[in-house]
Amino acid sequence: MPADAAEHASDHATPLGVSWDGEYGDEDDVEGRYGGFTDFTDFSDEQPNAEDDEYDEYADYDDADHAWAGRGRRPRRRARDQDEAGLSHRRGRLTEAARQRALELREENVDPTDVPLPADADRWTTWDDGVRGPLPHPGWLVTASAASDRELGVLKTGKEAEVHLIERSESITGASCLLAAKRYRSAEHRLFHRDAGYLEGRRMRRSREMRAIEGRTDFGRNLIAEQWATAEFAALSRLWELGVPVPYPAQQVGTELLIEFLGEPDGTAAPRLAQLRPAEDELVRLWASLLRSLHLMASHGLAHGDLSAYNLLVHQGELILIDLPQLVDVVANPEGPRFLARDVANVSAWFLAHGLPAELAHESELTRELLDAAGLSTPR
């Protein structure tokens, strides 16, 4: 990476599952869904399309067969049949016309005996449409295909996303559960303050998509939102499997994450640590809970990357980590130790300011312990 790019990227955490060479960790389906990432050297022999100056940002082309003019390859019979039916034979995203035709065909084949959506519901369950969370699925989670979702209100609004409360229920059995739906904002409202570091040094294989991202078109911003959602879902899934206290990630559908709702059955959400003024004995217990999480993460080379009292929930006497799209690999990221040290400084300062005995929170000592746990020995 050039020196100026490295300097620019240093202030941003690297999301889990996305390395600087463009590989998506263990997320097997990401490349197929987004076209994958690669560095600029992969395209050294390519020539731009003559039509690139004016392109439909929603159109997607097969890089091998349709990207360049003059190939002279005869379309296959299937492709001609699809064209006659009004469908695109290009791989990847459909054009808007093809998408509309596909919806019309789907409506023509709807079974008239289908059960109508319950009157108090807003949509059918998205369980069959999304990427599902780690196995085994918790017993409280409703996974029936006949379930429906009902919107109960907004839990939190932010610059990058809104969190809504959803009740998922199944009328036949009466089973239900509460979920927090984190929705990254639509293009006209979104303000990503971390996306420069996320995109630095990477290029999507489909240049139209990458240019849409770089130009911050509506389509490009929607791609950014979905990438952030993917990064957070991967982070939550990995931490859940490691035993770190995080909400269970139930599923991801596009820019929406459905995660475990932490709070009361009546919909009252668990408070953030920043909202509370715990007594000294409670502070000591919460600090011990946080230390267990930090040590467990560090032992696997991970740090939150943006830790503070505002992204820690207090639920059943334990601190739960939330807001994790920027989870940092402390070992692989050159700035990893700095991010870890910043996490420690933020939480230590809050606890000490609210009455934690000073002998329990030695910032420099705790940072050294965590780096040692990550395999990054520091001089004493």
PDB file of C-alpha atoms in Angstrom, residues 141-375:
ATOM      1  CA  LEU A 141     -35.626 -18.180  18.025  1.00  0.00           C
ATOM      2  CA  VAL A 142     -38.699 -18.681  15.819  1.00  0.00           C
ATOM      3  CA  THR A 143     -37.541 -20.345  12.586  1.00  0.00           C
ATOM      4  CA  ALA A 144     -40.860 -21.505  11.086  1.00  0.00           C
ATOM      5  CA  SER A 145     -41.407 -20.500   7.460  1.00  0.00           C
ATOM      6  CA  ALA A 146     -45.026 -19.650   8.299  1.00  0.00           C
ATOM      7  CA  ALA A 147     -43.999 -16.984  10.833  1.00  0.00           C
ATOM      8  CA  SER A 148     -44.547 -13.274  10.320  1.00  0.00           C
ATOM      9  CA  ASP A 149     -42.834 -10.101  11.576  1.00  0.00           C
ATOM     10  CA  ARG A 150     -44.500  -7.153  13.263  1.00  0.00           C
ATOM     11  CA  GLU A 151     -42.797  -3.784  13.770  1.00  0.00           C
ATOM     12  CA  LEU A 152     -43.046  -2.545  17.369  1.00  0.00           C
ATOM     13  CA  GLY A 153     -41.026   0.670  17.198  1.00  0.00           C
ATOM     14  CA  VAL A 154     -37.566   2.217  17.030  1.00  0.00           C
ATOM     15  CA  LEU A 155     -34.998   1.320  19.680  1.00  0.00           C
ATOM     16  CA  LYS A 156     -32.158   3.569  18.534  1.00  0.00           C
ATOM     17  CA  THR A 157     -31.242   5.927  15.730  1.00  0.00           C
ATOM     18  CA  GLY A 158     -27.736   6.793  14.612  1.00  0.00           C
ATOM     19  CA  LYS A 159     -25.724   8.284  11.771  1.00  0.00           C
ATOM     20  CA  GLU A 160     -25.198   4.950  10.072  1.00  0.00           C
ATOM     21  CA  ALA A 161     -28.102   2.757  11.131  1.00  0.00           C
ATOM     22  CA  GLU A 162     -31.398   2.526  12.946  1.00  0.00           C
ATOM     23  CA  VAL A 163     -32.387  -0.285  15.297  1.00  0.00           C
ATOM     24  CA  HIS A 164     -36.024  -1.385  15.304  1.00  0.00           C
ATOM     25  CA  LEU A 165     -37.868  -3.787  17.603  1.00  0.00           C
ATOM     26  CA  ILE A 166     -39.594  -6.675  15.804  1.00  0.00           C
ATOM     27  CA  GLU A 167     -41.845  -9.431  17.094  1.00  0.00           C
ATOM     28  CA  ARG A 168     -41.630 -12.643  15.073  1.00  0.00           C
ATOM     29  CA  SER A 169     -44.524 -15.003  15.706  1.00  0.00           C
ATOM     30  CA  GLU A 170     -46.127 -18.130  14.325  1.00  0.00           C
ATOM     31  CA  SER A 171     -49.920 -18.242  14.579  1.00  0.00           C
ATOM     32  CA  ILE A 172     -50.245 -22.034  14.429  1.00  0.00           C
ATOM     33  CA  THR A 173     -48.101 -22.784  17.490  1.00  0.00           C
ATOM     34  CA  GLY A 174     -48.259 -19.374  19.165  1.00  0.00           C
ATOM     35  CA  ALA A 175     -44.464 -19.236  19.391  1.00  0.00           C
ATOM     36  CA  SER A 176     -42.928 -15.752  19.304  1.00  0.00           C
ATOM     37  CA  CYS A 177     -39.677 -13.930  19.949  1.00  0.00           C
ATOM     38  CA  LEU A 178     -38.362 -10.377  19.983  1.00  0.00           C
ATOM     39  CA  LEU A 179     -35.582  -9.346  17.613  1.00  0.00           C
ATOM     40  CA  ALA A 180     -33.588  -6.164  17.152  1.00  0.00           C
ATOM     41  CA  ALA A 181     -33.472  -5.239  13.464  1.00  0.00           C
ATOM     42  CA  LYS A 182     -30.402  -3.132  12.716  1.00  0.00           C
ATOM     43  CA  ARG A 183     -30.902  -1.422   9.352  1.00  0.00           C
ATOM     44  CA  TYR A 184     -28.085   0.508   7.769  1.00  0.00           C
ATOM     45  CA  ARG A 185     -29.511   3.762   6.513  1.00  0.00           C
ATOM     46  CA  SER A 186     -30.791   4.409   3.018  1.00  0.00           C
ATOM     47  CA  ALA A 187     -28.523   6.196   0.542  1.00  0.00           C
ATOM     48  CA  GLU A 188     -30.020   9.646   0.982  1.00  0.00           C
ATOM     49  CA  HIS A 189     -29.455   9.663   4.757  1.00  0.00           C
ATOM     50  CA  ARG A 190     -26.384   7.542   5.353  1.00  0.00           C
ATOM     51  CA  LEU A 191     -23.192   9.062   6.721  1.00  0.00           C
ATOM     52  CA  PHE A 192     -20.466   6.413   7.015  1.00  0.00           C
ATOM     53  CA  HIS A 193     -17.571   7.817   8.970  1.00  0.00           C
ATOM     54  CA  ARG A 194     -15.473   4.680   8.598  1.00  0.00           C
ATOM     55  CA  ASP A 195     -15.956   3.631   4.997  1.00  0.00           C
ATOM     56  CA  ALA A 196     -12.758   5.267   3.722  1.00  0.00           C
ATOM     57  CA  GLY A 197     -10.653   2.832   5.755  1.00  0.00           C
ATOM     58  CA  TYR A 198     -12.916  -0.003   4.766  1.00  0.00           C
ATOM     59  CA  LEU A 199     -12.460   0.611   1.030  1.00  0.00           C
ATOM     60  CA  GLU A 200      -8.838   1.768   1.040  1.00  0.00           C
ATOM     61  CA  GLY A 201      -6.627  -0.341  -1.207  1.00  0.00           C
ATOM     62  CA  ARG A 202      -9.409  -2.582  -2.510  1.00  0.00           C
ATOM     63  CA  ARG A 203     -11.237  -2.854  -5.781  1.00  0.00           C
ATOM     64  CA  MET A 204     -14.302  -4.871  -6.695  1.00  0.00           C
ATOM     65  CA  ARG A 205     -13.918  -7.115  -9.713  1.00  0.00           C
ATOM     66  CA  ARG A 206     -16.892  -5.503 -11.399  1.00  0.00           C
ATOM     67  CA  SER A 207     -15.562  -2.037 -12.164  1.00  0.00           C
ATOM     68  CA  ARG A 208     -19.025  -0.549 -12.544  1.00  0.00           C
ATOM     69  CA  GLU A 209     -19.792  -1.407  -8.924  1.00  0.00           C
ATOM     70  CA  MET A 210     -16.461  -0.084  -7.708  1.00  0.00           C
ATOM     71  CA  ARG A 211     -16.906   3.201  -9.550  1.00  0.00           C
ATOM     72  CA  ALA A 212     -20.407   3.515  -8.100  1.00  0.00           C
ATOM     73  CA  ILE A 213     -18.906   3.111  -4.624  1.00  0.00           C
ATOM     74  CA  GLU A 214     -16.105   5.600  -5.280  1.00  0.00           C
ATOM     75  CA  GLY A 215     -18.584   8.094  -6.747  1.00  0.00           C
ATOM     76  CA  ARG A 216     -20.971   7.586  -3.802  1.00  0.00           C
ATOM     77  CA  THR A 217     -23.954   7.110  -6.088  1.00  0.00           C
ATOM     78  CA  ASP A 218     -27.139   5.762  -4.509  1.00  0.00           C
ATOM     79  CA  PHE A 219     -26.285   2.321  -5.846  1.00  0.00           C
ATOM     80  CA  GLY A 220     -22.718   2.582  -4.550  1.00  0.00           C
ATOM     81  CA  ARG A 221     -23.849   3.640  -1.093  1.00  0.00           C
ATOM     82  CA  ASN A 222     -26.238   0.712  -0.943  1.00  0.00           C
ATOM     83  CA  LEU A 223     -23.292  -1.569  -1.705  1.00  0.00           C
ATOM     84  CA  ILE A 224     -21.303   0.040   1.111  1.00  0.00           C
ATOM     85  CA  ALA A 225     -24.206  -0.474   3.514  1.00  0.00           C
ATOM     86  CA  GLU A 226     -24.458  -4.140   2.625  1.00  0.00           C
ATOM     87  CA  GLN A 227     -20.714  -4.608   3.080  1.00  0.00           C
ATOM     88  CA  TRP A 228     -20.885  -3.074   6.558  1.00  0.00           C
ATOM     89  CA  ALA A 229     -23.819  -5.322   7.423  1.00  0.00           C
ATOM     90  CA  THR A 230     -21.831  -8.336   6.204  1.00  0.00           C
ATOM     91  CA  ALA A 231     -18.808  -7.325   8.282  1.00  0.00           C
ATOM     92  CA  GLU A 232     -20.886  -6.918  11.449  1.00  0.00           C
ATOM     93  CA  PHE A 233     -22.730 -10.191  10.938  1.00  0.00           C
ATOM     94  CA  ALA A 234     -19.392 -12.003  10.505  1.00  0.00           C
ATOM     95  CA  ALA A 235     -17.994 -10.343  13.636  1.00  0.00           C
ATOM     96  CA  LEU A 236     -21.015 -11.221  15.784  1.00  0.00           C
ATOM     97  CA  SER A 237     -21.034 -14.793  14.500  1.00  0.00           C
ATOM     98  CA  ARG A 238     -17.374 -15.331  15.294  1.00  0.00           C
ATOM     99  CA  LEU A 239     -17.562 -13.794  18.770  1.00  0.00           C
ATOM    100  CA  TRP A 240     -20.702 -15.773  19.583  1.00  0.00           C
ATOM    101  CA  GLU A 241     -18.932 -19.007  18.658  1.00  0.00           C
ATOM    102  CA  LEU A 242     -15.950 -18.020  20.835  1.00  0.00           C
ATOM    103  CA  GLY A 243     -18.229 -17.470  23.837  1.00  0.00           C
ATOM    104  CA  VAL A 244     -17.849 -13.681  24.003  1.00  0.00           C
ATOM    105  CA  PRO A 245     -21.034 -12.052  25.394  1.00  0.00           C
ATOM    106  CA  VAL A 246     -22.663 -10.534  22.287  1.00  0.00           C
ATOM    107  CA  PRO A 247     -26.262 -10.661  21.035  1.00  0.00           C
ATOM    108  CA  TYR A 248     -26.958 -13.775  18.982  1.00  0.00           C
ATOM    109  CA  PRO A 249     -26.885 -12.867  15.246  1.00  0.00           C
ATOM    110  CA  ALA A 250     -30.039 -14.536  13.908  1.00  0.00           C
ATOM    111  CA  GLN A 251     -29.704 -13.584  10.251  1.00  0.00           C
ATOM    112  CA  GLN A 252     -28.644 -11.017   7.665  1.00  0.00           C
ATOM    113  CA  VAL A 253     -30.774  -9.985   4.700  1.00  0.00           C
ATOM    114  CA  GLY A 254     -29.078  -7.321   2.591  1.00  0.00           C
ATOM    115  CA  THR A 255     -28.545  -4.239   4.749  1.00  0.00           C
ATOM    116  CA  GLU A 256     -30.643  -5.562   7.641  1.00  0.00           C
ATOM    117  CA  LEU A 257     -29.279  -7.520  10.589  1.00  0.00           C
ATOM    118  CA  LEU A 258     -31.701  -9.376  12.851  1.00  0.00           C
ATOM    119  CA  ILE A 259     -30.088  -9.984  16.215  1.00  0.00           C
ATOM    120  CA  GLU A 260     -31.166 -11.093  19.670  1.00  0.00           C
ATOM    121  CA  PHE A 261     -33.132  -8.457  21.554  1.00  0.00           C
ATOM    122  CA  LEU A 262     -31.646  -7.914  24.992  1.00  0.00           C
ATOM    123  CA  GLY A 263     -34.148  -6.533  27.448  1.00  0.00           C
ATOM    124  CA  GLU A 264     -37.489  -7.245  29.053  1.00  0.00           C
ATOM    125  CA  PRO A 265     -40.404  -9.207  27.552  1.00  0.00           C
ATOM    126  CA  ASP A 266     -42.407  -5.968  27.369  1.00  0.00           C
ATOM    127  CA  GLY A 267     -39.881  -4.524  24.899  1.00  0.00           C
ATOM    128  CA  THR A 268     -37.861  -2.419  27.354  1.00  0.00           C
ATOM    129  CA  ALA A 269     -34.298  -2.571  26.063  1.00  0.00           C
ATOM    130  CA  ALA A 270     -31.288  -3.303  28.253  1.00  0.00           C
ATOM    131  CA  PRO A 271     -29.574  -0.008  29.134  1.00  0.00           C
ATOM    132  CA  ARG A 272     -26.202   1.083  27.842  1.00  0.00           C
ATOM    133  CA  LEU A 273     -23.463   1.345  30.421  1.00  0.00           C
ATOM    134  CA  ALA A 274     -23.229   5.096  29.758  1.00  0.00           C
ATOM    135  CA  GLN A 275     -26.819   5.514  30.997  1.00  0.00           C
ATOM    136  CA  LEU A 276     -26.124   4.015  34.440  1.00  0.00           C
ATOM    137  CA  ARG A 277     -24.529   5.220  37.660  1.00  0.00           C
ATOM    138  CA  PRO A 278     -23.689   1.912  39.373  1.00  0.00           C
ATOM    139  CA  ALA A 279     -22.672   1.677  43.015  1.00  0.00           C
ATOM    140  CA  GLU A 280     -19.077   0.681  43.726  1.00  0.00           C
ATOM    141  CA  ASP A 281     -19.809  -3.007  44.258  1.00  0.00           C
ATOM    142  CA  GLU A 282     -21.750  -3.158  40.984  1.00  0.00           C
ATOM    143  CA  LEU A 283     -18.918  -1.324  39.210  1.00  0.00           C
ATOM    144  CA  VAL A 284     -16.461  -3.941  40.424  1.00  0.00           C
ATOM    145  CA  ARG A 285     -18.661  -6.785  39.133  1.00  0.00           C
ATOM    146  CA  LEU A 286     -19.163  -5.120  35.753  1.00  0.00           C
ATOM    147  CA  TRP A 287     -15.449  -4.387  35.422  1.00  0.00           C
ATOM    148  CA  ALA A 288     -14.654  -8.042  36.102  1.00  0.00           C
ATOM    149  CA  SER A 289     -17.223  -9.032  33.443  1.00  0.00           C
ATOM    150  CA  LEU A 290     -15.589  -6.727  30.913  1.00  0.00           C
ATOM    151  CA  LEU A 291     -12.089  -7.984  31.694  1.00  0.00           C
ATOM    152  CA  ARG A 292     -13.180 -11.578  30.980  1.00  0.00           C
ATOM    153  CA  SER A 293     -14.475 -10.502  27.561  1.00  0.00           C
ATOM    154  CA  LEU A 294     -11.370  -8.467  26.701  1.00  0.00           C
ATOM    155  CA  HIS A 295      -9.028 -11.308  27.660  1.00  0.00           C
ATOM    156  CA  LEU A 296     -11.059 -13.884  25.702  1.00  0.00           C
ATOM    157  CA  MET A 297     -11.029 -11.712  22.602  1.00  0.00           C
ATOM    158  CA  ALA A 298      -7.335 -10.898  22.928  1.00  0.00           C
ATOM    159  CA  SER A 299      -6.478 -14.595  23.275  1.00  0.00           C
ATOM    160  CA  HIS A 300      -7.925 -15.010  19.770  1.00  0.00           C
ATOM    161  CA  GLY A 301      -6.132 -11.905  18.455  1.00  0.00           C
ATOM    162  CA  LEU A 302      -9.223  -9.675  18.446  1.00  0.00           C
ATOM    163  CA  ALA A 303     -10.192  -6.247  19.759  1.00  0.00           C
ATOM    164  CA  HIS A 304     -13.476  -4.359  19.539  1.00  0.00           C
ATOM    165  CA  GLY A 305     -11.865  -1.376  17.826  1.00  0.00           C
ATOM    166  CA  ASP A 306     -14.417   1.214  18.949  1.00  0.00           C
ATOM    167  CA  LEU A 307     -15.132   0.278  22.562  1.00  0.00           C
ATOM    168  CA  SER A 308     -16.750   2.727  24.952  1.00  0.00           C
ATOM    169  CA  ALA A 309     -19.532   2.898  27.536  1.00  0.00           C
ATOM    170  CA  TYR A 310     -21.958   3.608  24.683  1.00  0.00           C
ATOM    171  CA  ASN A 311     -21.579   0.225  23.003  1.00  0.00           C
ATOM    172  CA  LEU A 312     -21.756  -1.898  26.128  1.00  0.00           C
ATOM    173  CA  LEU A 313     -25.170  -3.096  27.303  1.00  0.00           C
ATOM    174  CA  VAL A 314     -25.841  -4.147  30.891  1.00  0.00           C
ATOM    175  CA  HIS A 315     -28.016  -7.258  30.819  1.00  0.00           C
ATOM    176  CA  GLN A 316     -28.599  -9.612  33.750  1.00  0.00           C
ATOM    177  CA  GLY A 317     -25.544  -8.285  35.552  1.00  0.00           C
ATOM    178  CA  GLU A 318     -23.192  -8.791  32.605  1.00  0.00           C
ATOM    179  CA  LEU A 319     -21.686  -6.428  30.043  1.00  0.00           C
ATOM    180  CA  ILE A 320     -22.682  -7.281  26.461  1.00  0.00           C
ATOM    181  CA  LEU A 321     -20.617  -5.952  23.539  1.00  0.00           C
ATOM    182  CA  ILE A 322     -22.536  -4.401  20.633  1.00  0.00           C
ATOM    183  CA  ASP A 323     -21.802  -2.334  17.484  1.00  0.00           C
ATOM    184  CA  LEU A 324     -19.053  -4.473  16.020  1.00  0.00           C
ATOM    185  CA  PRO A 325     -18.653  -3.899  12.262  1.00  0.00           C
ATOM    186  CA  GLN A 326     -15.058  -2.740  12.782  1.00  0.00           C
ATOM    187  CA  LEU A 327     -13.823  -5.711  14.855  1.00  0.00           C
ATOM    188  CA  VAL A 328     -10.031  -5.646  14.628  1.00  0.00           C
ATOM    189  CA  ASP A 329      -7.547  -8.449  14.052  1.00  0.00           C
ATOM    190  CA  VAL A 330      -4.865  -7.180  16.412  1.00  0.00           C
ATOM    191  CA  VAL A 331      -2.126  -9.325  14.882  1.00  0.00           C
ATOM    192  CA  ALA A 332      -2.840  -8.843  11.171  1.00  0.00           C
ATOM    193  CA  ASN A 333      -3.695  -5.152  11.349  1.00  0.00           C
ATOM    194  CA  PRO A 334      -0.578  -2.955  11.761  1.00  0.00           C
ATOM    195  CA  GLU A 335      -2.685  -0.527  13.796  1.00  0.00           C
ATOM    196  CA  GLY A 336      -4.210  -3.321  15.882  1.00  0.00           C
ATOM    197  CA  PRO A 337      -2.216  -2.653  19.081  1.00  0.00           C
ATOM    198  CA  ARG A 338      -3.186   1.022  18.919  1.00  0.00           C
ATOM    199  CA  PHE A 339      -6.877   0.185  18.577  1.00  0.00           C
ATOM    200  CA  LEU A 340      -6.656  -2.226  21.502  1.00  0.00           C
ATOM    201  CA  ALA A 341      -4.893   0.375  23.650  1.00  0.00           C
ATOM    202  CA  ARG A 342      -7.574   2.929  22.772  1.00  0.00           C
ATOM    203  CA  ASP A 343     -10.324   0.498  23.795  1.00  0.00           C
ATOM    204  CA  VAL A 344      -8.644  -0.011  27.162  1.00  0.00           C
ATOM    205  CA  ALA A 345      -8.143   3.719  27.681  1.00  0.00           C
ATOM    206  CA  ASN A 346     -11.807   4.502  26.915  1.00  0.00           C
ATOM    207  CA  VAL A 347     -13.356   1.967  29.263  1.00  0.00           C
ATOM    208  CA  SER A 348     -10.784   2.453  32.030  1.00  0.00           C
ATOM    209  CA  ALA A 349     -11.416   6.193  32.063  1.00  0.00           C
ATOM    210  CA  TRP A 350     -15.182   5.691  32.325  1.00  0.00           C
ATOM    211  CA  PHE A 351     -14.983   3.190  35.179  1.00  0.00           C
ATOM    212  CA  LEU A 352     -12.452   5.250  37.145  1.00  0.00           C
ATOM    213  CA  ALA A 353     -14.532   8.404  36.675  1.00  0.00           C
ATOM    214  CA  HIS A 354     -17.576   6.606  38.115  1.00  0.00           C
ATOM    215  CA  GLY A 355     -15.935   5.270  41.249  1.00  0.00           C
ATOM    216  CA  LEU A 356     -14.003   2.114  40.416  1.00  0.00           C
ATOM    217  CA  PRO A 357     -11.072   1.769  42.844  1.00  0.00           C
ATOM    218  CA  ALA A 358      -7.903   2.923  41.078  1.00  0.00           C
ATOM    219  CA  GLU A 359      -5.955  -0.206  42.033  1.00  0.00           C
ATOM    220  CA  LEU A 360      -8.320  -2.323  39.898  1.00  0.00           C
ATOM    221  CA  ALA A 361      -7.795  -0.449  36.638  1.00  0.00           C
ATOM    222  CA  HIS A 362      -4.184   0.057  35.584  1.00  0.00           C
ATOM    223  CA  GLU A 363      -4.509   1.102  31.969  1.00  0.00           C
ATOM    224  CA  SER A 364      -0.942   0.429  30.834  1.00  0.00           C
ATOM    225  CA  GLU A 365      -0.742  -2.884  32.693  1.00  0.00           C
ATOM    226  CA  LEU A 366      -4.050  -4.103  31.279  1.00  0.00           C
ATOM    227  CA  THR A 367      -3.004  -3.132  27.755  1.00  0.00           C
ATOM    228  CA  ARG A 368       0.240  -5.071  28.158  1.00  0.00           C
ATOM    229  CA  GLU A 369      -1.640  -8.127  29.447  1.00  0.00           C
ATOM    230  CA  LEU A 370      -4.001  -8.104  26.491  1.00  0.00           C
ATOM    231  CA  LEU A 371      -1.195  -7.705  23.959  1.00  0.00           C
ATOM    232  CA  ASP A 372       0.637 -10.588  25.596  1.00  0.00           C
ATOM    233  CA  ALA A 373      -2.547 -12.674  25.353  1.00  0.00           C
ATOM    234  CA  ALA A 374      -2.686 -11.853  21.649  1.00  0.00           C
ATOM    235  CA  GLY A 375       0.902 -13.057  21.206  1.00  0.00           C
TER     236      GLY A 375
END
